[in-house]
mmCIF file of C-alpha atoms in Angstrom:
data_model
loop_
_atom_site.group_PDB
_atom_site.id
_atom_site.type_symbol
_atom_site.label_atom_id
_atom_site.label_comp_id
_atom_site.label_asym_id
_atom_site.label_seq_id
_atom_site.Cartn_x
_atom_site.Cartn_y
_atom_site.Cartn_z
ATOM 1 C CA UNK A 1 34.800 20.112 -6.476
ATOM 2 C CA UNK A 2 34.959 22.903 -9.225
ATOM 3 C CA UNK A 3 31.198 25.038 -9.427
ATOM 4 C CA UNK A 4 29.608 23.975 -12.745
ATOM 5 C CA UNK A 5 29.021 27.071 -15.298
ATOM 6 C CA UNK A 6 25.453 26.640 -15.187
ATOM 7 C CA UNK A 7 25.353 27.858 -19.430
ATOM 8 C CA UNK A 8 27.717 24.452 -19.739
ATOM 9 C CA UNK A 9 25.432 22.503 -17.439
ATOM 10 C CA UNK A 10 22.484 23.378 -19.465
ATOM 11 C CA UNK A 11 23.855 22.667 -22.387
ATOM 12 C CA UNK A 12 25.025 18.959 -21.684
ATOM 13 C CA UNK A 13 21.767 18.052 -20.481
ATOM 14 C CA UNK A 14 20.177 19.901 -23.041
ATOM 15 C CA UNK A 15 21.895 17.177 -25.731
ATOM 16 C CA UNK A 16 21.636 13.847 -23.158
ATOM 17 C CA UNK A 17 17.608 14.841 -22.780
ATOM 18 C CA UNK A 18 17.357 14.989 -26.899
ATOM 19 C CA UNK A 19 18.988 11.358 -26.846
ATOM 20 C CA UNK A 20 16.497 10.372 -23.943
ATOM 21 C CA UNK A 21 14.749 7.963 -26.325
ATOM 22 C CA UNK A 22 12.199 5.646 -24.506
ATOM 23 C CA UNK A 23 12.362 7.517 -21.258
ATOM 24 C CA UNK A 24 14.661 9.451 -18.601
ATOM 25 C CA UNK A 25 16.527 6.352 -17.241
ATOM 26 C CA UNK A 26 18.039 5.570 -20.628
ATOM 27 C CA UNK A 27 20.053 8.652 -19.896
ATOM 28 C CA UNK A 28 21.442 7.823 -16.664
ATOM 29 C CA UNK A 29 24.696 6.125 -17.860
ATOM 30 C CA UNK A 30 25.815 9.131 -19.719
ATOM 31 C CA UNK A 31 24.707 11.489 -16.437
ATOM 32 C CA UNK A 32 26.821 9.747 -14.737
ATOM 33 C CA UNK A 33 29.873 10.227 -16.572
ATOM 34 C CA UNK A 34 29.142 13.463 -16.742
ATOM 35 C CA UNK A 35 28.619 14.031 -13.301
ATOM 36 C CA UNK A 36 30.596 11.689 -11.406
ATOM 37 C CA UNK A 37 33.162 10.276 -13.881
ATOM 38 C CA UNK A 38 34.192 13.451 -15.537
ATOM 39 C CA UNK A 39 33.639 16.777 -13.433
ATOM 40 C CA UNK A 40 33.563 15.261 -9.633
ATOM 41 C CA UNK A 41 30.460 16.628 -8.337
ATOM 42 C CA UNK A 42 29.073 13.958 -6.900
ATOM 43 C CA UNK A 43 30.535 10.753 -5.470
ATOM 44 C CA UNK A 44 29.360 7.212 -7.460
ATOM 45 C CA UNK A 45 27.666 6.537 -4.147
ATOM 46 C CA UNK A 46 25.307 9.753 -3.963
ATOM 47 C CA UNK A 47 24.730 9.355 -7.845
ATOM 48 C CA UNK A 48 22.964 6.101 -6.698
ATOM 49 C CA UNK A 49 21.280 7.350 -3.476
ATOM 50 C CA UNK A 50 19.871 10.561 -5.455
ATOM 51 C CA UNK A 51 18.297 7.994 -7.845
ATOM 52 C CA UNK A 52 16.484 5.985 -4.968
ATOM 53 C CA UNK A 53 15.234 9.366 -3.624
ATOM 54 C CA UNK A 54 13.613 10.246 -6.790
ATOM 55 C CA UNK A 55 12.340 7.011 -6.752
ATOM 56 C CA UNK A 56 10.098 7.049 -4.034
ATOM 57 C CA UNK A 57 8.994 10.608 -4.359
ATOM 58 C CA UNK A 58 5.788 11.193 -6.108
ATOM 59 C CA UNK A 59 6.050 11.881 -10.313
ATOM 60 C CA UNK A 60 8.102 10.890 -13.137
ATOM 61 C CA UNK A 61 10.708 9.267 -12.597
ATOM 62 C CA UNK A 62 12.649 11.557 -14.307
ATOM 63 C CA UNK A 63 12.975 13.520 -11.074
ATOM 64 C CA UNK A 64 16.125 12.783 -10.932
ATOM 65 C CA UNK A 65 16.833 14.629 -12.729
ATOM 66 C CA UNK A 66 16.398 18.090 -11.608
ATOM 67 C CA UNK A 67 17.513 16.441 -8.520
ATOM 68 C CA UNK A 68 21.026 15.918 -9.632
ATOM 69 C CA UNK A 69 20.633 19.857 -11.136
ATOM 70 C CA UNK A 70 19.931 20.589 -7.535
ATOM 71 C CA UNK A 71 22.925 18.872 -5.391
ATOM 72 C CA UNK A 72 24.973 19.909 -7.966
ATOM 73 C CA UNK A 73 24.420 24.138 -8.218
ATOM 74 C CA UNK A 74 21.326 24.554 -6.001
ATOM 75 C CA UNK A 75 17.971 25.863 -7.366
ATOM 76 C CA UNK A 76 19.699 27.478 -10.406
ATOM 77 C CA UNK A 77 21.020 23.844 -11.175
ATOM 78 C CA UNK A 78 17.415 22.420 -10.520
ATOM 79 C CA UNK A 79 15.473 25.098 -12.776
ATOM 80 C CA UNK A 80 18.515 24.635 -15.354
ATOM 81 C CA UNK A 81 18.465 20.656 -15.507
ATOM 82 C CA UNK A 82 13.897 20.718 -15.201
ATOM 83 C CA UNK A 83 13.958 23.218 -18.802
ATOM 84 C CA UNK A 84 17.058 21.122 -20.653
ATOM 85 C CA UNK A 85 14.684 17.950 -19.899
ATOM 86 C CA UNK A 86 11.645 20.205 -20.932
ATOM 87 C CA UNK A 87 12.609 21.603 -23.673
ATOM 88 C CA UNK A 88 13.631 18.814 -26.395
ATOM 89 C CA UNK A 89 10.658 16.918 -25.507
ATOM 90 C CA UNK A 90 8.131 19.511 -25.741
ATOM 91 C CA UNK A 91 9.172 21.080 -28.895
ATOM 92 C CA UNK A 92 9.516 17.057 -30.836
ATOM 93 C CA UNK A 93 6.465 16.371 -29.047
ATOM 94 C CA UNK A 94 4.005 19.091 -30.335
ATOM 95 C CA UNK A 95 6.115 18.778 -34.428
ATOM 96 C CA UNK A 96 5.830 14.753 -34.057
ATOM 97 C CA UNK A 97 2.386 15.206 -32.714
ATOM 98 C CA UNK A 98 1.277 17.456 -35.838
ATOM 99 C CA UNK A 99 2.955 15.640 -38.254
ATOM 100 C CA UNK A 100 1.553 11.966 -37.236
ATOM 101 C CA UNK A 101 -1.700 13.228 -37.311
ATOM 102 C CA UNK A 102 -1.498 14.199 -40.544
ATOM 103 C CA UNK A 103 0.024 11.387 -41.848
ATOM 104 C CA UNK A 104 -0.701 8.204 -39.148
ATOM 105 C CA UNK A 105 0.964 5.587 -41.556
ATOM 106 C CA UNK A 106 3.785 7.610 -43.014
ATOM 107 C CA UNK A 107 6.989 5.115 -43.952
ATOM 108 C CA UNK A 108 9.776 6.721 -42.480
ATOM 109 C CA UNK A 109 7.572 7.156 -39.451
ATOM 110 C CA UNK A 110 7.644 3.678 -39.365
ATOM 111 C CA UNK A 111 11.357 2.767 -40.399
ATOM 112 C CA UNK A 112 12.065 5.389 -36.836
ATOM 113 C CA UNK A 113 9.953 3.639 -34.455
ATOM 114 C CA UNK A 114 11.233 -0.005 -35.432
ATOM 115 C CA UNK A 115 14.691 0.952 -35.921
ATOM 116 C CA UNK A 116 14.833 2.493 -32.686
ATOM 117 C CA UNK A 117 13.336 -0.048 -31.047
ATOM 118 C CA UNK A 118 16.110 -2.239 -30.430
ATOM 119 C CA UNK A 119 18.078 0.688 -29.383
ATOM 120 C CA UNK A 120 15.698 1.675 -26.794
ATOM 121 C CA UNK A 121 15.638 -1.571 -25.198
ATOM 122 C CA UNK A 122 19.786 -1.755 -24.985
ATOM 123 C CA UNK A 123 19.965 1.730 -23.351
ATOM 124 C CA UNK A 124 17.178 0.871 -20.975
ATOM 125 C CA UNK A 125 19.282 -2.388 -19.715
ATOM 126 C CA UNK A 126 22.680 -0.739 -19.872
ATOM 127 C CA UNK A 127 20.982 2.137 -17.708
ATOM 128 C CA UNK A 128 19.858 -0.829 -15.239
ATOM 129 C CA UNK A 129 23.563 -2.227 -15.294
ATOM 130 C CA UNK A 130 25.211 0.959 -14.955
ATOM 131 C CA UNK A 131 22.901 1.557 -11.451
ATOM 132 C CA UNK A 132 23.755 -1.860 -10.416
ATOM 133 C CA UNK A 133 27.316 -1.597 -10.435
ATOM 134 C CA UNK A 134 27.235 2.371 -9.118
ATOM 135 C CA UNK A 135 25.097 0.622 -5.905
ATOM 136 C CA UNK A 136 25.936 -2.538 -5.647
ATOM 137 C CA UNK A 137 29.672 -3.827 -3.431
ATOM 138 C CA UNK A 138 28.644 -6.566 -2.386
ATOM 139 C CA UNK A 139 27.189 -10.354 -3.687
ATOM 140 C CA UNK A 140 24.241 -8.858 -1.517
ATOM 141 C CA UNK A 141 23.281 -6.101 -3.676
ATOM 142 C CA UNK A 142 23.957 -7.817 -6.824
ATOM 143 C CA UNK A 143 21.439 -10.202 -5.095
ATOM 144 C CA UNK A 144 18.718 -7.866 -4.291
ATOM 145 C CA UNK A 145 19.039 -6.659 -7.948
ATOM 146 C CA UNK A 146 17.946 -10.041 -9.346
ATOM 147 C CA UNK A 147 15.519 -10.557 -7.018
ATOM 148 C CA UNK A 148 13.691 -7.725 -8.160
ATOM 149 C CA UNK A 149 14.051 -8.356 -11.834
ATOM 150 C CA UNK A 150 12.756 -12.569 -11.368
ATOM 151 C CA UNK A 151 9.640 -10.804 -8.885
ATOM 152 C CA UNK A 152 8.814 -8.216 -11.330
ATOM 153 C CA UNK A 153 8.911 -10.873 -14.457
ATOM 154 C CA UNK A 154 6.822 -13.760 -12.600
ATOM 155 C CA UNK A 155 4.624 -11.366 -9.508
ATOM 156 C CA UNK A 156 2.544 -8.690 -10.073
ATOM 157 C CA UNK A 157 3.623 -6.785 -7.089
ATOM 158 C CA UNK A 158 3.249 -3.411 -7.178
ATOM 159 C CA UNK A 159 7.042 -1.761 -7.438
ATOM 160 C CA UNK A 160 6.616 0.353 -4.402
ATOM 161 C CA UNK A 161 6.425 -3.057 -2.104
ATOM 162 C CA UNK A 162 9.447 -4.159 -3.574
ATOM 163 C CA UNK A 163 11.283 -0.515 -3.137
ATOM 164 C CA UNK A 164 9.984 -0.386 0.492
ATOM 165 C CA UNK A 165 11.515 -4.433 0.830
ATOM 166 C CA UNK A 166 14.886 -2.978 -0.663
ATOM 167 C CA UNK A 167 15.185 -0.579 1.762
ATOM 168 C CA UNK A 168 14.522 -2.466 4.762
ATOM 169 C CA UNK A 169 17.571 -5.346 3.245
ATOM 170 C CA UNK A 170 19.496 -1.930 3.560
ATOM 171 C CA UNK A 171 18.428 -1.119 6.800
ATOM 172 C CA UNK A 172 19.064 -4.888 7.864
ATOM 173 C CA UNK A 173 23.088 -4.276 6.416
ATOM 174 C CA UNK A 174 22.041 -7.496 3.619
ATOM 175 C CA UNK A 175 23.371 -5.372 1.133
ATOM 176 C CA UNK Z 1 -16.895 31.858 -32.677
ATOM 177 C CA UNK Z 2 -18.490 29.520 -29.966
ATOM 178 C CA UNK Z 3 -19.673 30.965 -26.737
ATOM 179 C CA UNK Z 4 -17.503 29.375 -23.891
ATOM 180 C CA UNK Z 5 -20.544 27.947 -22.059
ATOM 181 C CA UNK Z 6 -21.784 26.711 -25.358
ATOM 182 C CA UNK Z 7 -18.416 24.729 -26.234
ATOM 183 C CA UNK Z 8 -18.551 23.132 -23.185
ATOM 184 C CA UNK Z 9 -21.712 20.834 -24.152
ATOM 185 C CA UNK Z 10 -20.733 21.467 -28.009
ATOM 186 C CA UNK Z 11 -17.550 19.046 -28.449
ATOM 187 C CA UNK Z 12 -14.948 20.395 -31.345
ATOM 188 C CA UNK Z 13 -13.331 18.128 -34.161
ATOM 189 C CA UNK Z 14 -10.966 17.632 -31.204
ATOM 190 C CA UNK Z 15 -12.650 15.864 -28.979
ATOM 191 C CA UNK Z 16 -14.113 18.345 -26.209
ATOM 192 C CA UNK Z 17 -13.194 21.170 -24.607
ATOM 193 C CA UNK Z 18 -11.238 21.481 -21.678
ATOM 194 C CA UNK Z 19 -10.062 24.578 -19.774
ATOM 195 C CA UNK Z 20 -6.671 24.899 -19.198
ATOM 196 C CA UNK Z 21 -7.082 25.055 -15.178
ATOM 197 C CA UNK Z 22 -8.896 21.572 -15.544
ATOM 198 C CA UNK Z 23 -5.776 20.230 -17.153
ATOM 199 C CA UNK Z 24 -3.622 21.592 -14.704
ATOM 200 C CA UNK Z 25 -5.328 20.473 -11.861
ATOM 201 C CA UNK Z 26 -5.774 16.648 -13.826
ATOM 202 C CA UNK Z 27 -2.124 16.322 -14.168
ATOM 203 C CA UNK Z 28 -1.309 17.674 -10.794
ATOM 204 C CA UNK Z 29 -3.468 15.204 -9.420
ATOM 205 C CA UNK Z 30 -2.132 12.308 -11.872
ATOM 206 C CA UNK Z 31 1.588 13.212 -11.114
ATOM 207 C CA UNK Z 32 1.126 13.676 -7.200
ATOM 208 C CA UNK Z 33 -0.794 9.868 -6.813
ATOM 209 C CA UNK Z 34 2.385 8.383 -9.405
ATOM 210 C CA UNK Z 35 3.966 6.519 -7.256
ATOM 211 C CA UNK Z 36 6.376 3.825 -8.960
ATOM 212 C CA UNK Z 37 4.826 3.739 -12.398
ATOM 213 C CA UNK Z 38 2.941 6.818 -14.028
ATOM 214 C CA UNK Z 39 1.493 5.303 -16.823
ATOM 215 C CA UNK Z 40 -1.201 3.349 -14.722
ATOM 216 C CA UNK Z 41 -2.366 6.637 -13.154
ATOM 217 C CA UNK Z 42 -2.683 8.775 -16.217
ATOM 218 C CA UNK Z 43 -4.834 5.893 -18.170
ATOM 219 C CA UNK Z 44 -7.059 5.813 -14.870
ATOM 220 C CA UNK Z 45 -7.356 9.715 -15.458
ATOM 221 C CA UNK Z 46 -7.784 10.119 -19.212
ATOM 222 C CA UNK Z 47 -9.517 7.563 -19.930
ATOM 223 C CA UNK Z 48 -11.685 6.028 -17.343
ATOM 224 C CA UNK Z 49 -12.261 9.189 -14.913
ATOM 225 C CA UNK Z 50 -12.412 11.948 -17.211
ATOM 226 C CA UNK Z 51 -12.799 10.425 -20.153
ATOM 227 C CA UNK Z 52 -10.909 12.200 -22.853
ATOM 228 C CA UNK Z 53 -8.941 9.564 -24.400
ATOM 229 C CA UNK Z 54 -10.741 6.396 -25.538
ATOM 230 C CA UNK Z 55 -8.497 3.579 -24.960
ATOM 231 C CA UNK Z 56 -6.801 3.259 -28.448
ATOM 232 C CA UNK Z 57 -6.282 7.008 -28.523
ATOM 233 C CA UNK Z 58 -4.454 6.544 -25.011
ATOM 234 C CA UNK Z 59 -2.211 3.289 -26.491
ATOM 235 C CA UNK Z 60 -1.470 5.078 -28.968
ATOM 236 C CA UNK Z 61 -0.608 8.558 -27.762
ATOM 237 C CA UNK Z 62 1.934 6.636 -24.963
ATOM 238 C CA UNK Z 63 3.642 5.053 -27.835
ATOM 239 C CA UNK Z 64 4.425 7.780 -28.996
ATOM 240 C CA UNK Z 65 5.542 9.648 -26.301
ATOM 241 C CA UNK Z 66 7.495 6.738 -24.955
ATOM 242 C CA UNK Z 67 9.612 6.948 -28.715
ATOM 243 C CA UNK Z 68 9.941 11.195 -28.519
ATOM 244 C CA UNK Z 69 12.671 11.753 -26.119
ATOM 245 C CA UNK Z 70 12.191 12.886 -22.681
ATOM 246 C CA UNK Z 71 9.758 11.177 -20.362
ATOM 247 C CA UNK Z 72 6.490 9.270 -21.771
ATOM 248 C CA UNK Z 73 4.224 11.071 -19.973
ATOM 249 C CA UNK Z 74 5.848 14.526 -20.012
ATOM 250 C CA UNK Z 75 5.278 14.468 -23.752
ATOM 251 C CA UNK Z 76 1.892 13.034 -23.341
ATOM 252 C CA UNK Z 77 0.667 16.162 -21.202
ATOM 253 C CA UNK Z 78 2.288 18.118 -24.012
ATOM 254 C CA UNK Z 79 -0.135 16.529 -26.505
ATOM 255 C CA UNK Z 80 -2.915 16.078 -24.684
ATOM 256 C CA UNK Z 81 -3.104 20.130 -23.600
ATOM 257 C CA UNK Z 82 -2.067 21.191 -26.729
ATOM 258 C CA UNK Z 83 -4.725 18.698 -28.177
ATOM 259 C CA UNK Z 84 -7.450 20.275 -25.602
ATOM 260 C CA UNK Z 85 -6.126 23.504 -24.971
ATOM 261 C CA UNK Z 86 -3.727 25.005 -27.406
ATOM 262 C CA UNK Z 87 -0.499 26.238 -26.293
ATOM 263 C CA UNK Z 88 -1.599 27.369 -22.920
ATOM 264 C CA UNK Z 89 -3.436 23.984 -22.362
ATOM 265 C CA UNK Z 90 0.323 22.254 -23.471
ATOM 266 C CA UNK Z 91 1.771 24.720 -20.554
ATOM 267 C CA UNK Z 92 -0.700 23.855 -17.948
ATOM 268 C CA UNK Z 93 -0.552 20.217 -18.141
ATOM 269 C CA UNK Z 94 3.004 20.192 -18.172
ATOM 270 C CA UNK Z 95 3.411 22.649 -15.003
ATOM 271 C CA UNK Z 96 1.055 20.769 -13.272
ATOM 272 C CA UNK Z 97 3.023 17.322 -14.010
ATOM 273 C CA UNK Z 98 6.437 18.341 -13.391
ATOM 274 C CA UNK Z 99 5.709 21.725 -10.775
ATOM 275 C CA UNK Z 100 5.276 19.641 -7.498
ATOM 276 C CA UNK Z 101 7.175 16.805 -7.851
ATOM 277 C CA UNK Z 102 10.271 19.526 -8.977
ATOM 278 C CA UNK Z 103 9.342 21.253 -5.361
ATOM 279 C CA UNK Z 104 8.930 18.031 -3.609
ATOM 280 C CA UNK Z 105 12.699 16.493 -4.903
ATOM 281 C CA UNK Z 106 14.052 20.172 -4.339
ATOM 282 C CA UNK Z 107 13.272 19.677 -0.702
ATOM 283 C CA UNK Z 108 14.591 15.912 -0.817
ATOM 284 C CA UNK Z 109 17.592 17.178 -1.610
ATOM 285 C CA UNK Z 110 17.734 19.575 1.083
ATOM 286 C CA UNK Z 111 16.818 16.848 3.476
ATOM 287 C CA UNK Z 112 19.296 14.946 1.856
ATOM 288 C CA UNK Z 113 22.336 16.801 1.903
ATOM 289 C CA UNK Z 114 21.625 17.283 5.761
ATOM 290 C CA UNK Z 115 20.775 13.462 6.902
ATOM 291 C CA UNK Z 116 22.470 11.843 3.940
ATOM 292 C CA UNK Z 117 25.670 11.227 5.562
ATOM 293 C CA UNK Z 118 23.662 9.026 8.192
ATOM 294 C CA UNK Z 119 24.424 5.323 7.694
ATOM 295 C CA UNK Z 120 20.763 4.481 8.690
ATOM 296 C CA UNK Z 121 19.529 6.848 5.077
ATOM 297 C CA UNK Z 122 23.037 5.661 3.660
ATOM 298 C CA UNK Z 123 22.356 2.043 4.084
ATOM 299 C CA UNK Z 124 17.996 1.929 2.996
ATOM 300 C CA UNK Z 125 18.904 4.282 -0.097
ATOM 301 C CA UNK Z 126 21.296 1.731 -1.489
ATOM 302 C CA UNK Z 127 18.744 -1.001 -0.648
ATOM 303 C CA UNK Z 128 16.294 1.169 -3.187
ATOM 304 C CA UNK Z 129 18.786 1.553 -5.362
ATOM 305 C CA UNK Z 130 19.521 -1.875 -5.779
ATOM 306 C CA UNK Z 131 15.726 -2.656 -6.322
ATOM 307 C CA UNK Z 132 15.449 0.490 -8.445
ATOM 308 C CA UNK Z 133 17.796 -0.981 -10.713
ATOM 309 C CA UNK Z 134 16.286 -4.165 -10.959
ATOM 310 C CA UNK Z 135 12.839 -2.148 -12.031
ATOM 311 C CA UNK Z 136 15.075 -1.090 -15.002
ATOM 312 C CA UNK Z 137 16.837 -4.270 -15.736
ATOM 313 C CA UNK Z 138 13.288 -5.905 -15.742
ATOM 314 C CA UNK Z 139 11.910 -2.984 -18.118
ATOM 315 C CA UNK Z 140 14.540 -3.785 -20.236
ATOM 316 C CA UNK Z 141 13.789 -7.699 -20.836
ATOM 317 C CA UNK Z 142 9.705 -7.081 -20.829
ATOM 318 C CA UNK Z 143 10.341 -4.808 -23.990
ATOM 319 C CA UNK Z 144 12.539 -6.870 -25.393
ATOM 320 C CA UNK Z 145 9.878 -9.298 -25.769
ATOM 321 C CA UNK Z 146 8.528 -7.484 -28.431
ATOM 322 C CA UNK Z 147 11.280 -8.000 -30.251
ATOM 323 C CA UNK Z 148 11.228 -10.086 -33.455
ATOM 324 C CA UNK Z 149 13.002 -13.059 -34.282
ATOM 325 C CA UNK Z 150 15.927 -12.091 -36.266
ATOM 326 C CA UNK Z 151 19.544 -11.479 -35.793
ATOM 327 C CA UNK Z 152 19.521 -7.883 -36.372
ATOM 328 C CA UNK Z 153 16.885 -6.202 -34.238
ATOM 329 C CA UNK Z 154 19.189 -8.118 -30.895
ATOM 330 C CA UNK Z 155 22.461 -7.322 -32.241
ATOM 331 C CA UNK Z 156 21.541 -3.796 -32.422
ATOM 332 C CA UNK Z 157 20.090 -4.373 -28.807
ATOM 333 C CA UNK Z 158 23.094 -6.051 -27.428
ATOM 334 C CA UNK Z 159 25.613 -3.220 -29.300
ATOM 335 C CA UNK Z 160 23.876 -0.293 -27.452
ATOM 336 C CA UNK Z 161 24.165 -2.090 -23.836
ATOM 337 C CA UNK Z 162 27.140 -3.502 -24.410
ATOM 338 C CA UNK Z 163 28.667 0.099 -26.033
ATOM 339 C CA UNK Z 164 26.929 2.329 -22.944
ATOM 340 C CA UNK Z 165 26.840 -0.221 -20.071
ATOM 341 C CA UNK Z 166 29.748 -1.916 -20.243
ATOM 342 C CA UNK Z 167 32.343 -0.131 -22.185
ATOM 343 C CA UNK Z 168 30.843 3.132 -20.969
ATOM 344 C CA UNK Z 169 30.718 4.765 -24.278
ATOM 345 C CA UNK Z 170 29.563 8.307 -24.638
ATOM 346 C CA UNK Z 171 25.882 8.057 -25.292
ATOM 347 C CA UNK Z 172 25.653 10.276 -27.821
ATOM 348 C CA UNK Z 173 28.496 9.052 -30.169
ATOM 349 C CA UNK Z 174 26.955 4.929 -29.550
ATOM 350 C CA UNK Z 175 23.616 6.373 -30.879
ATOM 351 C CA UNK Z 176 24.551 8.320 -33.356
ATOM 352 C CA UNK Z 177 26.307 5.217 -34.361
ATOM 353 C CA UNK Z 178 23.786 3.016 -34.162
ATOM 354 C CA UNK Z 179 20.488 5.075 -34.824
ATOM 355 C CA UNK Z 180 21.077 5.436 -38.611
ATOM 356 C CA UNK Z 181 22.180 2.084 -39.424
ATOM 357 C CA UNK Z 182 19.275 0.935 -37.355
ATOM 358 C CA UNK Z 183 16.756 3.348 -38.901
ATOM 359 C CA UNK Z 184 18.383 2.351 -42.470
ATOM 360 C CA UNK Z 185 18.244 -1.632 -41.682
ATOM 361 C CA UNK Z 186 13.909 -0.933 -40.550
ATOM 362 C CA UNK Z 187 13.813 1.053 -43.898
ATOM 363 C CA UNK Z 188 15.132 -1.251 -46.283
ATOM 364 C CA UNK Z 189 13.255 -4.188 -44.449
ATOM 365 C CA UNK Z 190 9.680 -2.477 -45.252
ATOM 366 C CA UNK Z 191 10.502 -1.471 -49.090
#
């Protein structure tokens, strides 16, 4: 396992968090390429297990961020990958936020937020794909992932029940 | 120039005025009860316990922090403390959203790269993992409902998961791809 330069660190995730449209998960496939497929520094299986832990923790789920930042060079790593996912989103946020309140109904406005749409929603089910085939081995897994996808369409359970039900299937070796 | 205790009962054109400790210690508060879902606990904040979002301002405010990159809510502290606050109100909600939950995974991590190599942790992390990416999956179809009924709103859809999920396409060269012809397509459709 090779020591990332943390200056080349920032900078990937500096360019993944600008194309973080509709949320940190719709990142994760191209994390993990970076991460696991490309440089090594984490095995497929931790990449998954680091997601679960952010999971359950308390705040964004975008924690997982800085978390991978953190196995992978320590605190520098964590501070480096926390300000890359910062940074984009606060500097777009405050221009986007001046500019639609100038101009609420402005067409191009418009044309961005329905053309991306679409997009959005594809990255957000590739990102759930990408998970399920990083976690899952076994028709088990694959199971539990379905599960959770019919309870959360038809229930409304609250998704820390069904987190707290995934790990005991773990637990149980149903997975 | 208002006096501070004045501007307290006096609102501004912005709504009124908050100190930037106040927004700290909201979005501490909102990001340290977020478990599984954050949008649910910063409505209950703004709007009903604090009260400085109506409702539509709140819709609409998520919206658009959900289409800025980044997190939803990350960018919503941004605009809510810069809203409030200025620049140091946009710093103190943000440090207060993302400060303890950064501590709280740092020391996850530590924990984890001591026990992780248990089977017991092994075997319940994959468990979550396998429900956590069901959460997504079922994200995924609940916005797609929004979609509209035409071909080329889904075929842009099914291009960027089939591009990134299953071909595992850079991200970056499948959007930059995509994201023009789609913003093009939602142009043309509206002129």
């Amino acid at each position: 396992m090779d020591r990332p330069a943390l200056g080349a660190l920032f900078l990937h995730f500096l360019v993944l968090a600008f194309l973080a449209i509709g949320g940190a998960p719709t990142i994760l496939p191209g994390l993990h390429r970076y991460v696991v497929e490309t440089h090594q520094w984490l095995t497929s299986p931790q990449f998954a297990d680091v997601y679960a832990l952010a999971q359950v923790a308390p705040g964004p789920n975008a924690m997982y961020i800085p978390l991978i930042g953190w196995l992978v060079a320590g605190w520098a790593g964590a501070a480096v990958a926390l300000l890359a996912l910062l940074g984009p989103a606060a500097t777009l946020t405050i221009l986007v936020g001046r500019l639609t309140a100038r101009h609420p109904h402005a067409p191009l406005g418009r044309a961005i937020r329905r053309g991306l749409t679409p997009l959005t929603i594809g990255l957000m089910l590739a990102s759930g794909w990408v998970l399920a085939r990083t976690v899952n081995h076994a028709g088990g897994g694959y199971l539990l992932t379905l599960g959770t996808v019919v309870l959360v369409l038809r229930t409304r359970w609250h998704p820390l029940w069904l987190i707290a039900a995934g790990a005991l299937a773990g637990l149980a070796g149903l997975v | 120039m208002a006096l501070p205790w004045l501007s307290r009962t006096a609102p501004t054109a912005h709504g009124p005025h908050v100190s930037a400790l106040t927004l700290f210690l909201t979005f501490s508060r909102i990001t340290l009860s977020g478990f599984g879902g954050m949008p649910f606990w910063t409505r209950r904040a703004l709007v009903e316990r604090q009260r400085w979002l109506t409702e539509r301002e709140f819709v609409e405010l998520m919206a658009l922090g959900q289409l800025l990159p980044g997190p939803g809510t990350l960018n919503l502290a941004v605009m809510v403390g810069q809203r409030f606050a200025g620049w140091v109100g946009a710093m103190a909600a943000v440090v207060g959203l993302l400060g303890w939950p950064a501590l709280l995974v740092c020391a996850l991590g530590m924990l984890y790269q001591r026990y992780g190599a248990l089977p017991v942790i092994h075997h319940a992390l994959v468990g979550m993992s396998a429900v956590g990416a069901g959460l997504l999956l079922a994200s995924g179809v609940r916005m797609a409902r929004v979609l509209p009924r035409q071909w080329r709103p889904w075929l842009l859809a099914g291009l960027a998961f089939a591009g990134v999920g299953l071909l595992r396409w850079p991200l970056i060269g499948v959007m930059g791809a995509l994201a023009p012809f789609a913003i093009a397509a939602a142009w043309k459709e509206t002129h």
